[in-house]
Coordinates of C-alpha atoms (C1' of nucleotides) in Angstrom, one line a residue:
Chain A
M172 CA 23.3 -50.4 114.9
A173 CA 20.3 -51.6 112.8
T174 CA 22.8 -53.3 110.3
P175 CA 21.0 -56.1 108.1
I176 CA 21.2 -59.1 110.0
D177 CA 20.2 -62.0 108.4
D178 CA 16.8 -64.2 109.5
D179 CA 17.4 -67.4 110.8
R180 CA 16.6 -69.2 107.3
C181 CA 19.0 -68.7 104.7
G182 CA 17.8 -67.6 100.9
E183 CA 14.6 -65.4 102.0
S184 CA 15.5 -61.2 101.8
M185 CA 17.8 -60.4 105.2
V186 CA 16.0 -58.8 107.4
H187 CA 16.1 -56.1 110.1
Q188 CA 14.9 -57.8 113.1
D189 CA 14.8 -55.0 115.6
A190 CA 12.6 -53.2 113.5
V191 CA 10.4 -56.3 111.9
A192 CA 10.0 -56.8 116.2
D193 CA 9.4 -53.1 116.3
C194 CA 6.5 -53.2 114.0
L195 CA 4.8 -55.9 114.8
P196 CA 3.3 -55.8 117.8
G197 CA 1.5 -52.2 116.3
Q198 CA -0.2 -53.7 113.3
L199 CA -4.2 -52.6 112.8
D200 CA -6.5 -54.9 113.1
E201 CA -7.6 -56.6 109.9
A202 CA -11.2 -56.0 110.3
V203 CA -9.9 -51.9 111.2
V204 CA -8.5 -51.7 108.0
E205 CA -11.0 -53.4 105.8
S206 CA -13.7 -50.7 107.6
L207 CA -11.5 -47.8 107.1
S208 CA -10.4 -48.9 103.0
E209 CA -14.1 -49.2 102.9
S210 CA -14.7 -45.8 104.1
F211 CA -11.7 -44.3 102.0
K212 CA -13.0 -45.8 99.0
A213 CA -16.4 -43.9 99.5
L214 CA -15.1 -40.9 99.0
A215 CA -11.9 -41.3 96.1
D216 CA -14.3 -41.1 92.8
P217 CA -14.5 -37.5 92.0
T218 CA -18.6 -38.3 91.7
R219 CA -19.1 -39.3 95.2
I220 CA -17.0 -36.3 96.6
R221 CA -19.6 -34.0 94.7
I222 CA -22.4 -35.9 95.6
L223 CA -21.3 -36.1 99.4
H224 CA -20.6 -32.5 99.5
N225 CA -23.7 -31.4 98.4
L226 CA -26.1 -33.5 100.5
S227 CA -23.3 -32.2 103.0
K228 CA -25.4 -28.9 103.1
R229 CA -27.9 -29.5 102.1
E230 CA -30.9 -32.4 101.5
L231 CA -31.5 -33.3 97.6
C232 CA -33.4 -35.4 96.1
V233 CA -31.9 -37.7 93.2
C234 CA -32.9 -35.6 90.2
D235 CA -31.7 -32.7 91.8
L236 CA -28.6 -33.7 92.0
A237 CA -28.2 -35.0 88.9
E238 CA -28.8 -31.0 87.4
V239 CA -26.5 -29.7 89.8
L240 CA -23.6 -32.7 88.7
G241 CA -24.5 -32.3 85.1
M242 CA -24.9 -36.3 85.2
T243 CA -27.3 -39.1 84.6
Q244 CA -30.2 -40.0 86.7
S245 CA -29.1 -43.6 86.9
A246 CA -25.2 -42.5 87.5
V247 CA -26.3 -40.8 90.5
S248 CA -28.8 -43.4 91.7
H249 CA -26.3 -45.9 91.6
Q250 CA -23.8 -43.9 93.7
L251 CA -26.8 -43.2 96.5
R252 CA -27.3 -46.7 96.1
Y253 CA -23.1 -47.6 97.1
L254 CA -23.5 -44.4 99.8
R255 CA -26.8 -46.0 100.9
A256 CA -25.5 -49.7 101.4
L257 CA -22.4 -48.4 103.4
R258 CA -24.9 -46.0 105.7
I259 CA -23.2 -43.0 104.6
V260 CA -26.3 -41.2 102.8
K261 CA -29.8 -41.8 104.1
S262 CA -32.9 -41.1 102.3
R263 CA -36.4 -40.2 102.8
R264 CA -39.5 -40.0 100.4
E265 CA -41.3 -37.5 100.0
G266 CA -44.7 -38.9 97.8
N267 CA -42.7 -39.3 94.9
T268 CA -39.8 -38.1 94.9
I269 CA -37.3 -39.3 97.5
Y270 CA -34.7 -36.8 99.2
Y271 CA -30.8 -38.0 100.2
T272 CA -28.8 -36.7 102.7
C273 CA -25.6 -37.7 104.3
D274 CA -25.7 -40.0 107.3
D275 CA -22.1 -40.1 108.8
A276 CA -21.1 -37.1 110.7
H277 CA -17.8 -38.9 110.4
I278 CA -17.3 -39.0 107.2
A279 CA -18.4 -36.0 106.4
G280 CA -15.8 -34.7 108.5
L281 CA -12.6 -36.2 107.2
L282 CA -14.6 -35.5 104.2
Q283 CA -15.0 -31.5 105.3
M284 CA -11.0 -31.9 105.9
G285 CA -10.0 -33.0 103.0
I286 CA -11.7 -30.6 100.7
D287 CA -10.1 -27.7 102.9
H288 CA -6.7 -28.9 102.2
A289 CA -7.3 -29.5 99.0
T290 CA -8.5 -26.1 98.1
H291 CA -5.5 -24.3 99.8
V292 CA -3.4 -26.6 97.9
E293 CA -4.8 -25.5 94.8
E294 CA -4.9 -21.9 95.3
D295 CA -1.4 -22.0 96.0
K296 CA -0.8 -23.3 93.1
E297 CA -3.2 -20.6 91.6
N298 CA -1.1 -17.9 93.4
T299 CA 3.0 -19.4 92.1
H300 CA 1.9 -20.4 89.1
G301 CA 4.5 -22.9 88.9
S302 CA 7.9 -20.2 89.6
R303 CA 9.4 -19.5 92.8
S304 CA 10.2 -22.3 95.4
Chain B
M202 CA -43.2 -24.5 99.0
A203 CA -40.1 -26.2 96.7
T204 CA -42.3 -27.8 95.5
P205 CA -41.6 -29.8 92.2
I206 CA -41.7 -26.9 89.2
D207 CA -40.9 -27.8 85.4
D208 CA -37.8 -26.3 84.5
D209 CA -38.5 -24.7 80.8
R210 CA -37.6 -27.6 78.9
C211 CA -40.2 -30.1 78.7
G212 CA -40.4 -33.6 78.1
E213 CA -36.7 -33.4 80.6
S214 CA -37.3 -34.7 84.3
M215 CA -38.9 -31.6 86.6
V216 CA -36.8 -30.3 89.2
H217 CA -36.6 -28.1 92.0
Q218 CA -35.2 -24.5 90.4
D219 CA -35.0 -23.3 94.0
A220 CA -32.5 -26.5 95.1
V221 CA -31.0 -26.1 92.3
A222 CA -30.0 -22.1 92.2
D223 CA -29.0 -23.0 96.1
C224 CA -26.3 -25.6 95.1
L225 CA -24.9 -24.3 91.9
P226 CA -22.3 -21.6 93.4
G227 CA -21.4 -23.7 95.5
Q228 CA -19.5 -26.4 93.2
L229 CA -16.2 -27.6 94.3
D230 CA -14.0 -26.5 91.7
E231 CA -13.1 -29.3 89.7
A232 CA -8.6 -29.6 90.0
V233 CA -10.3 -29.5 93.6
V234 CA -12.0 -32.6 93.5
E235 CA -9.5 -34.3 91.0
S236 CA -6.8 -33.9 93.9
L237 CA -8.7 -34.6 96.3
S238 CA -10.0 -37.8 95.3
E239 CA -6.5 -38.9 94.4
S240 CA -5.6 -38.3 97.7
F241 CA -8.7 -40.5 99.5
K242 CA -7.8 -43.4 96.6
A243 CA -4.0 -43.4 98.2
L244 CA -5.8 -44.1 101.4
A245 CA -8.3 -46.7 99.7
D246 CA -6.8 -49.4 100.0
P247 CA -6.0 -52.2 102.7
T248 CA -2.1 -52.6 102.1
R249 CA -1.4 -48.8 101.7
I250 CA -3.4 -48.4 104.9
R251 CA -0.8 -50.5 106.5
I252 CA 2.0 -49.7 105.0
L253 CA 1.5 -46.0 105.5
H254 CA 0.2 -46.8 109.2
N255 CA 4.0 -48.7 109.5
L256 CA 5.8 -45.1 108.3
S257 CA 4.0 -42.7 109.6
K258 CA 5.4 -43.9 112.7
R259 CA 9.1 -45.6 111.7
E260 CA 11.6 -45.1 108.6
L261 CA 11.5 -48.5 106.8
C262 CA 12.9 -50.1 104.1
V263 CA 11.2 -52.2 101.3
C264 CA 11.9 -56.0 102.9
D265 CA 10.8 -55.0 106.3
L266 CA 7.6 -54.2 105.4
A267 CA 7.2 -56.9 103.1
E268 CA 8.2 -58.9 106.2
V269 CA 5.8 -56.8 108.4
L270 CA 3.0 -57.0 106.4
G271 CA 3.5 -60.6 104.7
M272 CA 3.6 -60.0 101.5
T273 CA 5.8 -59.7 98.5
Q274 CA 9.0 -57.5 97.9
S275 CA 7.2 -56.7 94.4
A276 CA 3.7 -56.1 96.0
V277 CA 5.4 -53.8 98.5
S278 CA 7.6 -52.2 96.1
H279 CA 4.8 -51.2 93.1
Q280 CA 2.7 -49.4 96.2
L281 CA 5.9 -47.4 97.4
R282 CA 5.9 -46.6 93.4
Y283 CA 2.8 -45.0 93.9
L284 CA 3.2 -43.5 96.9
R285 CA 6.0 -42.3 95.7
A286 CA 4.6 -40.9 93.0
L287 CA 2.1 -38.3 94.6
R288 CA 5.1 -37.6 96.7
I289 CA 2.8 -39.4 100.4
V290 CA 5.8 -41.0 100.7
K291 CA 9.7 -40.4 100.3
S292 CA 12.6 -42.3 100.1
R293 CA 16.1 -42.4 101.2
R294 CA 19.3 -44.6 99.9
E295 CA 21.3 -45.7 102.8
G296 CA 23.8 -47.7 100.6
N297 CA 21.7 -51.0 98.8
T298 CA 18.9 -50.5 100.7
I299 CA 16.5 -47.9 100.9
Y300 CA 14.0 -46.3 103.4
Y301 CA 11.0 -44.6 103.3
T302 CA 9.0 -42.1 105.5
C303 CA 6.3 -40.6 105.3
D304 CA 6.4 -37.4 103.4
D305 CA 2.9 -36.0 103.8
A306 CA 1.6 -34.6 107.3
H307 CA -1.9 -34.2 105.7
I308 CA -2.3 -37.6 104.4
A309 CA -1.0 -39.4 107.8
G310 CA -3.5 -37.2 109.7
L311 CA -6.6 -38.3 107.2
L312 CA -6.0 -41.9 107.6
Q313 CA -4.9 -41.3 111.7
M314 CA -8.1 -39.5 111.9
G315 CA -10.1 -42.3 110.2
I316 CA -7.8 -45.4 112.1
D317 CA -9.3 -43.6 115.5
H318 CA -13.0 -43.8 114.4
A319 CA -12.3 -47.3 112.9
T320 CA -10.8 -49.3 115.8
H321 CA -13.6 -47.4 118.0
V322 CA -16.3 -48.8 115.6
E323 CA -15.0 -52.1 115.9
E324 CA -14.3 -51.6 119.9
D325 CA -18.0 -51.3 119.7
K326 CA -19.2 -54.6 117.7
E327 CA -16.9 -56.7 119.4
N328 CA -18.6 -55.6 123.2
T329 CA -22.3 -55.0 122.1
H330 CA -21.9 -58.2 119.6
G331 CA -24.8 -57.0 118.0
S332 CA -27.5 -57.6 120.9
R333 CA -28.5 -53.9 122.6
S334 CA -29.2 -50.5 120.6
Chain C
dC293 C1' 35.7 -58.3 87.4
dA294 C1' 32.1 -61.7 89.1
dC295 C1' 28.8 -62.6 92.1
dC296 C1' 26.0 -61.4 95.6
dT297 C1' 21.8 -58.5 98.0
dA298 C1' 17.8 -54.7 97.9
dT299 C1' 15.1 -52.3 95.2
dA300 C1' 12.4 -51.3 91.0
dT301 C1' 9.7 -52.1 86.8
dG302 C1' 7.1 -54.1 82.9
dA303 C1' 3.9 -57.5 81.2
dA304 C1' -0.3 -60.2 82.2
dC305 C1' -4.4 -60.9 84.3
dA306 C1' -8.1 -61.2 87.2
dA307 C1' -10.9 -58.6 90.2
dA308 C1' -12.9 -54.2 90.8
dT309 C1' -15.7 -50.1 89.1
dA310 C1' -18.7 -46.9 87.4
dC311 C1' -20.9 -45.0 83.3
dT312 C1' -24.9 -46.1 79.9
dC313 C1' -29.3 -48.1 78.4
dA314 C1' -33.1 -50.8 78.8
dT315 C1' -36.1 -51.6 82.0
dA316 C1' -38.3 -51.9 86.6
dT317 C1' -41.0 -49.9 90.5
dA318 C1' -43.9 -47.3 92.9
dA319 C1' -46.2 -43.1 93.7
dG320 C1' -49.4 -39.3 91.9
dC321 C1' -53.4 -38.2 89.1
dA322 C1' -56.8 -38.4 85.5
Chain D
dT91 C1' -58.0 -48.3 86.0
dG92 C1' -54.7 -46.1 82.6
dC93 C1' -50.9 -42.7 82.6
dT94 C1' -47.0 -40.0 83.7
dT95 C1' -43.2 -39.0 86.8
dA96 C1' -39.2 -39.8 90.1
dT97 C1' -35.9 -43.4 91.0
dA98 C1' -33.9 -48.4 91.2
dT99 C1' -31.7 -51.7 89.4
dG100 C1' -29.7 -55.8 86.0
dA101 C1' -27.2 -56.2 82.3
dG102 C1' -23.3 -54.8 79.1
dT103 C1' -19.0 -52.6 79.0
dA104 C1' -14.2 -50.4 78.9
dT105 C1' -10.9 -48.6 82.3
dT106 C1' -8.6 -49.4 86.4
dT107 C1' -6.9 -51.5 90.0
dG108 C1' -3.7 -54.6 93.2
dT109 C1' -0.7 -58.7 92.4
dT110 C1' 2.3 -61.9 90.0
dC111 C1' 5.8 -63.3 87.7
dA112 C1' 9.9 -62.5 85.5
dT113 C1' 14.0 -59.2 84.8
dA114 C1' 16.1 -55.2 85.3
dT115 C1' 19.0 -52.0 88.0
dA116 C1' 22.5 -50.2 91.3
dG117 C1' 25.0 -50.7 95.3
dG118 C1' 28.6 -53.7 98.3
dT119 C1' 31.8 -57.1 99.0
dG120 C1' 35.7 -60.4 97.4

DNA sequence: CACCTATATGAACAAATACTCATATAAGCA
DNA sequence: TGCTTATATGAGTATTTGTTCATATAGGTG
């Protein structure tokens, strides 16, 4: 069963019609996919991960973030603008300095879930040092 | 309290020393950050999201995936290679055709978590159509 | 063997990305 | 008002990324 049976059309690639028919109704909405990839993109960069990790714990101003991360004020500010545009982060002005915090519990949750897992994986690597299974 | 007090060094930007001191011990391990951003990068593309969404439900061969996604066999194959290199997906040969499945429950979990949220967000957009709060 | 099909892959290319540098904005203080 | 500090931002740039196109591999079948 489920043997490769040709489509009506010939010349094009053979397709398992039952498998395709099984999948087609369950496809994700295009808008969902776009918004989802946008969210994951926000978490797909080391600098932004470190920024969000810090902001999820504590309110910080730009220069403090730059100091903690060992990065340029400009680089940090550009990333904060990126995160602000996605409403992942929000800012508050106090005189001359601007404080940022995390503004999206869902993104923060995804990040924390990822951190927990990645931390365990790296710990295991440390302990078994490549030998044994 | 927590007023901007200058660092030892002058000329450089002023930093809230207490805030920085509070954060520095909690920084993520570099390897963790790298591996984490690699994982999120895998989920940060619409094509890979759709591939993984399908493979998390069902084993599929390359040409069926291409058909379901409406994409070139080559494009799908390139992305599968990418996902295979990260061990997010695994393949099984059966004669001439190669079947893929999801091979990383953690990544699949992150994806599902994201899908659930994004789906609700988009549904809300649909229903309120920009008006009301 | 020759010929087919399914998949993989290298090169090329356009688009997106993350940074740097220089400069702009905007608030505080003399 | 003019000077200083904190942050934002535009332009430029090197790198990465996702696709296409052409071709290679590898198994099936006659």
